mmCIF file of C-alpha atoms in Angstrom:
data_model
loop_
_atom_site.group_PDB
_atom_site.id
_atom_site.type_symbol
_atom_site.label_atom_id
_atom_site.label_comp_id
_atom_site.label_asym_id
_atom_site.label_seq_id
_atom_site.Cartn_x
_atom_site.Cartn_y
_atom_site.Cartn_z
ATOM 1 C CA MET Z 1 111.343 174.396 17.047
ATOM 2 C CA ILE Z 2 113.914 175.975 19.420
ATOM 3 C CA TRP Z 3 111.929 175.278 22.496
ATOM 4 C CA ALA Z 4 112.143 171.848 21.758
ATOM 5 C CA LEU Z 5 115.660 171.710 21.070
ATOM 6 C CA THR Z 6 116.548 173.558 24.530
ATOM 7 C CA ILE Z 7 114.424 170.955 26.657
ATOM 8 C CA ALA Z 8 116.022 168.319 24.683
ATOM 9 C CA LEU Z 9 119.962 169.353 25.471
ATOM 10 C CA GLY Z 10 118.651 170.069 28.955
ATOM 11 C CA ALA Z 11 117.622 166.603 29.154
ATOM 12 C CA LEU Z 12 121.040 165.302 28.146
ATOM 13 C CA VAL Z 13 122.504 167.217 31.041
ATOM 14 C CA GLY Z 14 120.194 166.058 33.306
ATOM 15 C CA VAL Z 15 120.494 162.171 32.153
ATOM 16 C CA SER Z 16 124.151 162.495 32.367
ATOM 17 C CA LEU Z 17 123.859 164.116 36.019
ATOM 18 C CA GLY Z 18 121.489 160.902 37.001
ATOM 19 C CA LEU Z 19 123.735 158.603 35.452
ATOM 20 C CA THR Z 20 127.352 159.364 36.669
ATOM 21 C CA GLY Z 21 126.422 161.221 40.123
ATOM 22 C CA GLY Z 22 128.877 164.003 39.372
ATOM 23 C CA GLY Z 23 130.384 165.557 36.610
ATOM 24 C CA GLY Z 24 127.661 165.440 34.207
ATOM 25 C CA ALA Z 25 127.084 169.440 34.579
ATOM 26 C CA ILE Z 26 130.403 169.546 32.321
ATOM 27 C CA PHE Z 27 127.667 168.999 29.269
ATOM 28 C CA ALA Z 28 125.864 172.061 29.864
ATOM 29 C CA VAL Z 29 128.195 174.857 28.735
ATOM 30 C CA PRO Z 30 129.047 173.375 25.320
ATOM 31 C CA LEU Z 31 125.432 172.432 24.784
ATOM 32 C CA LEU Z 32 124.588 176.047 25.330
ATOM 33 C CA VAL Z 33 127.377 177.152 23.589
ATOM 34 C CA TYR Z 34 127.425 175.362 20.452
ATOM 35 C CA GLY Z 35 123.952 174.072 20.281
ATOM 36 C CA LEU Z 36 121.825 176.855 21.121
ATOM 37 C CA GLY Z 37 124.440 180.059 20.012
ATOM 38 C CA PHE Z 38 125.063 181.558 23.540
ATOM 39 C CA ASP Z 39 128.733 182.794 24.319
ATOM 40 C CA SER Z 40 130.732 180.720 26.874
ATOM 41 C CA ARG Z 41 130.278 183.407 29.963
ATOM 42 C CA GLN Z 42 126.403 183.673 29.365
ATOM 43 C CA ALA Z 43 126.200 179.982 28.862
ATOM 44 C CA ALA Z 44 128.394 179.206 32.000
ATOM 45 C CA THR Z 45 125.470 181.671 34.319
ATOM 46 C CA MET Z 46 122.875 179.709 32.561
ATOM 47 C CA SER Z 47 124.697 176.481 33.489
ATOM 48 C CA LEU Z 48 124.787 177.464 37.160
ATOM 49 C CA VAL Z 49 121.125 178.042 37.206
ATOM 50 C CA THR Z 50 120.739 174.324 36.171
ATOM 51 C CA VAL Z 51 123.183 173.068 38.307
ATOM 52 C CA GLY Z 52 121.967 174.683 41.442
ATOM 53 C CA ILE Z 53 118.382 173.613 40.897
ATOM 54 C CA THR Z 54 119.154 169.942 39.859
ATOM 55 C CA SER Z 55 121.664 169.461 42.611
ATOM 56 C CA LEU Z 56 118.980 171.187 45.439
ATOM 57 C CA ILE Z 57 116.294 168.292 44.220
ATOM 58 C CA GLY Z 58 118.979 165.745 44.253
ATOM 59 C CA LEU Z 59 119.989 167.352 47.943
ATOM 60 C CA LEU Z 60 116.645 166.844 49.342
ATOM 61 C CA GLN Z 61 116.542 163.047 48.305
ATOM 62 C CA LYS Z 62 119.672 162.569 49.840
ATOM 63 C CA ALA Z 63 118.637 164.427 53.029
ATOM 64 C CA ALA Z 64 115.636 162.375 53.173
ATOM 65 C CA GLN Z 65 117.809 159.386 53.130
ATOM 66 C CA ARG Z 66 120.264 160.937 55.626
ATOM 67 C CA GLN Z 67 123.213 160.560 53.096
ATOM 68 C CA LEU Z 68 125.035 163.805 53.988
ATOM 69 C CA GLU Z 69 127.385 165.363 56.765
ATOM 70 C CA PHE Z 70 126.007 168.960 57.044
ATOM 71 C CA LYS Z 71 128.817 170.623 59.203
ATOM 72 C CA VAL Z 72 131.563 169.300 56.747
ATOM 73 C CA GLY Z 73 129.414 170.641 53.432
ATOM 74 C CA LEU Z 74 128.794 173.517 55.255
ATOM 75 C CA LEU Z 75 132.513 174.307 55.451
ATOM 76 C CA PHE Z 76 132.855 173.475 51.972
ATOM 77 C CA ALA Z 77 130.078 175.811 50.810
ATOM 78 C CA ILE Z 78 131.334 178.891 52.890
ATOM 79 C CA ALA Z 79 134.981 178.107 51.144
ATOM 80 C CA GLY Z 80 133.493 177.813 47.859
ATOM 81 C CA ALA Z 81 131.591 181.066 48.180
ATOM 82 C CA LEU Z 82 134.421 182.816 49.150
ATOM 83 C CA GLY Z 83 136.446 181.332 45.947
ATOM 84 C CA SER Z 84 133.332 182.000 43.435
ATOM 85 C CA PRO Z 85 134.379 185.807 42.939
ATOM 86 C CA ILE Z 86 137.627 185.447 42.110
ATOM 87 C CA GLY Z 87 136.423 182.900 39.467
ATOM 88 C CA VAL Z 88 134.129 185.612 38.018
ATOM 89 C CA MET Z 89 136.297 188.254 38.238
ATOM 90 C CA LEU Z 90 138.830 185.912 36.094
ATOM 91 C CA ALA Z 91 136.247 185.088 33.628
ATOM 92 C CA ALA Z 92 135.479 188.617 32.902
ATOM 93 C CA GLN Z 93 139.146 189.088 32.102
ATOM 94 C CA LEU Z 94 139.531 186.183 30.027
ATOM 95 C CA HIS Z 95 138.864 186.395 26.029
ATOM 96 C CA GLU Z 96 136.433 183.853 24.805
ATOM 97 C CA THR Z 97 138.670 181.654 22.970
ATOM 98 C CA LEU Z 98 141.063 181.130 26.011
ATOM 99 C CA ARG Z 99 138.174 180.815 28.156
ATOM 100 C CA LEU Z 100 136.877 178.119 25.813
ATOM 101 C CA ALA Z 101 140.404 176.544 25.685
ATOM 102 C CA LEU Z 102 140.730 176.348 29.561
ATOM 103 C CA PHE Z 103 137.403 175.025 29.809
ATOM 104 C CA ALA Z 104 138.424 172.310 27.520
ATOM 105 C CA GLY Z 105 141.229 171.407 29.550
ATOM 106 C CA LEU Z 106 139.088 171.102 32.448
ATOM 107 C CA MET Z 107 136.825 168.789 30.784
ATOM 108 C CA LEU Z 108 140.038 166.743 30.033
ATOM 109 C CA VAL Z 109 140.842 166.564 33.542
ATOM 110 C CA ILE Z 110 137.614 165.171 34.494
ATOM 111 C CA ALA Z 111 137.330 162.786 31.748
ATOM 112 C CA PHE Z 112 140.774 161.114 33.240
ATOM 113 C CA GLN Z 113 139.237 161.579 36.730
ATOM 114 C CA MET Z 114 136.273 159.675 36.036
ATOM 115 C CA TRP Z 115 138.086 157.012 33.783
ATOM 116 C CA ARG Z 116 140.452 156.440 37.056
ATOM 117 C CA ARG Z 117 137.461 156.158 39.248
ATOM 118 C CA ALA Z 118 135.771 153.677 37.182
ATOM 119 C CA SER Z 119 138.791 151.604 37.342
ATOM 120 C CA THR Z 120 139.476 151.651 40.907
ATOM 121 C CA VAL Z 121 136.800 149.822 43.602
ATOM 122 C CA GLN Z 122 135.470 152.287 45.475
ATOM 123 C CA LEU Z 123 134.923 151.591 49.305
ATOM 124 C CA GLU Z 124 131.365 152.173 50.683
ATOM 125 C CA LEU Z 125 132.591 152.616 54.377
ATOM 126 C CA PRO Z 126 134.451 155.878 55.416
ATOM 127 C CA LEU Z 127 138.336 155.254 54.200
ATOM 128 C CA ALA Z 128 139.606 156.331 57.592
ATOM 129 C CA TRP Z 129 138.083 153.375 59.540
ATOM 130 C CA HIS Z 130 140.173 151.154 57.651
ATOM 131 C CA ARG Z 131 143.481 153.016 58.379
ATOM 132 C CA THR Z 132 145.862 151.685 61.438
ATOM 133 C CA PRO Z 133 146.278 154.050 64.335
ATOM 134 C CA THR Z 134 149.618 155.148 62.906
ATOM 135 C CA GLU Z 135 148.388 156.036 59.554
ATOM 136 C CA GLN Z 136 145.404 157.986 61.423
ATOM 137 C CA ARG Z 137 148.123 160.132 62.963
ATOM 138 C CA ALA Z 138 149.486 160.874 59.565
ATOM 139 C CA VAL Z 139 146.040 162.262 58.269
ATOM 140 C CA THR Z 140 145.198 165.610 58.614
ATOM 141 C CA CYS Z 141 141.421 164.892 59.157
ATOM 142 C CA GLN Z 142 140.442 162.302 61.458
ATOM 143 C CA ARG Z 143 137.448 160.747 62.776
ATOM 144 C CA ASP Z 144 136.245 159.536 66.182
ATOM 145 C CA PRO Z 145 135.434 155.731 67.003
ATOM 146 C CA GLU Z 146 131.873 156.934 66.238
ATOM 147 C CA GLY Z 147 132.848 157.912 62.444
ATOM 148 C CA ILE Z 148 132.454 161.840 63.128
ATOM 149 C CA LEU Z 149 134.945 163.967 61.565
ATOM 150 C CA ARG Z 150 137.354 165.902 64.129
ATOM 151 C CA ILE Z 151 137.025 169.565 62.475
ATOM 152 C CA THR Z 152 140.499 170.741 63.845
ATOM 153 C CA SER Z 153 142.280 173.691 62.523
ATOM 154 C CA PRO Z 154 144.573 171.882 60.036
ATOM 155 C CA CYS Z 155 141.588 170.047 58.524
ATOM 156 C CA ALA Z 156 139.396 173.135 58.126
ATOM 157 C CA LEU Z 157 142.111 174.715 56.345
ATOM 158 C CA LEU Z 158 142.692 171.784 53.863
ATOM 159 C CA LEU Z 159 138.882 171.446 53.311
ATOM 160 C CA GLY Z 160 138.776 174.879 53.045
ATOM 161 C CA ALA Z 161 141.159 174.975 50.596
ATOM 162 C CA VAL Z 162 139.683 172.537 48.161
ATOM 163 C CA GLY Z 163 136.622 174.347 48.614
ATOM 164 C CA ILE Z 164 137.687 177.465 47.492
ATOM 165 C CA GLY Z 165 139.387 175.867 44.317
ATOM 166 C CA ALA Z 166 135.781 174.462 43.505
ATOM 167 C CA GLY Z 167 134.193 177.851 43.930
ATOM 168 C CA ILE Z 168 136.951 179.239 41.530
ATOM 169 C CA LEU Z 169 135.877 176.951 38.855
ATOM 170 C CA SER Z 170 132.245 177.508 39.327
ATOM 171 C CA GLY Z 171 132.908 181.354 39.191
ATOM 172 C CA MET Z 172 134.852 180.640 35.987
ATOM 173 C CA PHE Z 173 132.940 177.848 34.086
ATOM 174 C CA GLY Z 174 129.702 177.467 35.484
ATOM 175 C CA VAL Z 175 130.153 174.063 36.723
ATOM 176 C CA GLY Z 176 129.568 172.861 40.251
ATOM 177 C CA GLY Z 177 132.650 171.033 41.069
ATOM 178 C CA GLY Z 178 131.213 168.040 42.236
ATOM 179 C CA PHE Z 179 134.127 166.236 40.239
ATOM 180 C CA ILE Z 180 136.444 167.783 42.737
ATOM 181 C CA ILE Z 181 134.571 167.885 46.013
ATOM 182 C CA VAL Z 182 133.159 163.997 45.933
ATOM 183 C CA PRO Z 183 137.228 162.874 45.704
ATOM 184 C CA ALA Z 184 137.926 165.295 48.312
ATOM 185 C CA LEU Z 185 135.576 164.337 50.807
ATOM 186 C CA VAL Z 186 136.600 160.746 50.326
ATOM 187 C CA LEU Z 187 140.176 160.981 50.206
ATOM 188 C CA PHE Z 188 140.911 163.901 52.720
ATOM 189 C CA SER Z 189 137.636 163.610 55.423
ATOM 190 C CA GLY Z 190 137.661 159.744 55.287
ATOM 191 C CA MET Z 191 133.765 160.049 54.104
ATOM 192 C CA ALA Z 192 131.693 157.161 52.628
ATOM 193 C CA MET Z 193 130.906 157.532 49.080
ATOM 194 C CA ARG Z 194 127.454 158.067 48.954
ATOM 195 C CA ARG Z 195 127.638 160.248 51.897
ATOM 196 C CA ALA Z 196 130.064 162.287 49.888
ATOM 197 C CA VAL Z 197 127.711 162.371 46.888
ATOM 198 C CA GLY Z 198 125.195 163.638 49.485
ATOM 199 C CA THR Z 199 127.251 166.276 51.025
ATOM 200 C CA SER Z 200 128.705 167.594 47.455
ATOM 201 C CA LEU Z 201 125.247 168.117 46.598
ATOM 202 C CA LEU Z 202 124.816 170.804 49.569
ATOM 203 C CA VAL Z 203 127.894 172.398 48.131
ATOM 204 C CA ILE Z 204 127.335 172.307 44.871
ATOM 205 C CA THR Z 205 123.760 174.010 45.537
ATOM 206 C CA ILE Z 206 125.108 176.706 47.949
ATOM 207 C CA VAL Z 207 128.139 177.690 45.462
ATOM 208 C CA SER Z 208 126.173 177.678 42.281
ATOM 209 C CA LEU Z 209 123.812 179.823 43.780
ATOM 210 C CA THR Z 210 126.411 182.298 45.165
ATOM 211 C CA THR Z 211 128.090 182.458 42.051
ATOM 212 C CA LEU Z 212 125.050 182.944 40.211
ATOM 213 C CA LEU Z 213 124.232 185.989 42.034
ATOM 214 C CA LEU Z 214 127.911 187.434 41.741
ATOM 215 C CA GLN Z 215 127.409 186.863 37.870
ATOM 216 C CA THR Z 216 123.973 188.641 37.650
ATOM 217 C CA LEU Z 217 125.535 191.624 39.881
ATOM 218 C CA ASP Z 218 128.319 191.728 37.305
ATOM 219 C CA GLY Z 219 125.790 192.251 34.509
ATOM 220 C CA VAL Z 220 125.739 189.073 33.021
ATOM 221 C CA GLU Z 221 122.402 188.722 31.507
ATOM 222 C CA ILE Z 222 120.011 185.554 31.820
ATOM 223 C CA PRO Z 223 117.564 184.636 29.203
ATOM 224 C CA LEU Z 224 114.612 183.570 31.456
ATOM 225 C CA ILE Z 225 112.761 181.460 29.331
ATOM 226 C CA THR Z 226 115.552 179.645 27.440
ATOM 227 C CA THR Z 227 117.195 178.962 30.862
ATOM 228 C CA SER Z 228 113.642 177.825 32.499
ATOM 229 C CA LEU Z 229 113.210 175.376 29.366
ATOM 230 C CA PHE Z 230 116.720 174.131 29.934
ATOM 231 C CA SER Z 231 116.494 173.529 33.504
ATOM 232 C CA ALA Z 232 113.043 171.863 32.987
ATOM 233 C CA GLY Z 233 114.366 169.307 30.552
ATOM 234 C CA SER Z 234 117.417 168.730 32.929
ATOM 235 C CA ILE Z 235 115.184 168.214 36.210
ATOM 236 C CA ALA Z 236 113.413 165.355 33.747
ATOM 237 C CA GLY Z 237 116.334 164.131 32.726
ATOM 238 C CA LEU Z 238 117.738 163.690 36.140
ATOM 239 C CA LEU Z 239 114.684 161.874 37.266
ATOM 240 C CA LEU Z 240 115.144 159.586 33.960
ATOM 241 C CA GLY Z 241 118.819 159.129 34.852
ATOM 242 C CA SER Z 242 118.507 158.326 38.322
ATOM 243 C CA GLY Z 243 116.245 155.565 37.385
ATOM 244 C CA LEU Z 244 118.428 154.157 34.482
ATOM 245 C CA SER Z 245 121.520 154.156 36.994
ATOM 246 C CA HIS Z 246 120.028 151.204 39.068
ATOM 247 C CA LEU Z 247 120.000 149.175 35.526
ATOM 248 C CA LEU Z 248 123.134 150.958 33.984
ATOM 249 C CA ALA Z 249 125.577 151.844 36.711
ATOM 250 C CA GLY Z 250 129.027 150.421 36.865
ATOM 251 C CA PRO Z 251 132.540 150.816 35.806
ATOM 252 C CA ARG Z 252 132.024 150.509 32.232
ATOM 253 C CA LEU Z 253 129.224 153.448 32.157
ATOM 254 C CA GLN Z 254 131.498 156.012 33.914
ATOM 255 C CA LYS Z 255 134.257 155.115 30.938
ATOM 256 C CA VAL Z 256 131.558 155.673 28.009
ATOM 257 C CA PHE Z 257 130.963 158.963 29.739
ATOM 258 C CA ALA Z 258 134.649 159.713 30.081
ATOM 259 C CA THR Z 259 135.012 158.898 26.248
ATOM 260 C CA MET Z 260 131.672 160.991 25.670
ATOM 261 C CA ILE Z 261 133.506 164.137 27.452
ATOM 262 C CA LEU Z 262 136.873 163.255 25.417
ATOM 263 C CA LEU Z 263 134.695 163.531 22.172
ATOM 264 C CA VAL Z 264 133.306 167.167 23.235
ATOM 265 C CA VAL Z 265 136.680 168.340 23.757
ATOM 266 C CA ILE Z 266 138.058 167.518 20.631
ATOM 267 C CA PHE Z 267 134.885 169.235 18.856
ATOM 268 C CA ILE Z 268 135.681 172.319 21.211
ATOM 269 C CA ILE Z 269 139.272 172.468 20.222
ATOM 270 C CA THR Z 270 138.289 171.930 16.681
ATOM 271 C CA LYS Z 271 135.622 174.600 16.646
ATOM 272 C CA THR Z 272 137.929 177.051 18.269
ATOM 273 C CA VAL Z 273 140.919 176.371 15.880
ATOM 274 C CA LEU Z 274 138.497 176.675 12.819
ATOM 275 C CA THR Z 275 136.965 179.827 13.939
#
């Protein structure tokens, strides 16, 4: 039955989110397009509902564990909210085939980023704490001895620019942008990886819901029953994936998911060329 398929496909998205901690939502649009038959723009809107809800649940968990920096996340979220209308406008102007081709290119970037991250040892302490004073002076965003980020004008502009980029991608493709936000928080703000993941969930939640509002105001219809079933499956999958992540987490798992993304890209390109 179609409702069972919808829940199962949503669960695949949730499991990938729970296992990888970011980037898993990229599977939502292909599953909605090729698994359930929606066009890419409608699938992007439905994906935003799923991404927003699952990110909110993850955010509440991270907030309880105090694994987020609210001020930095809010700065990113405001910038993302400014960028999302641009993405929505661009999506409305793109042909279906071109939109899917660009989405496939985005997936390639994500696959490469996930593979590279899996091949690199991640530091659990903020990177800025490991820099020498000379290196600190050359960094746009710096932290005080207590580890609190000094949000100066250059730092705010840098983080805001990255946030706008994530918002544009969210508006165009229905992705949360966590694959951009997490590395940016670590590299540019010197944030610890665990805090970066938690902070990114705050950004993804706000940007996804803002973009969703813009999409609906732009006339994109949301099939409520299908979206609800897909989101419910994703939430269940998220809880399952989070539990399995303690058993399966590691660089090899990241590379497996990068390979899966690459296979989806090949499938999208093949379908686009054949049609």
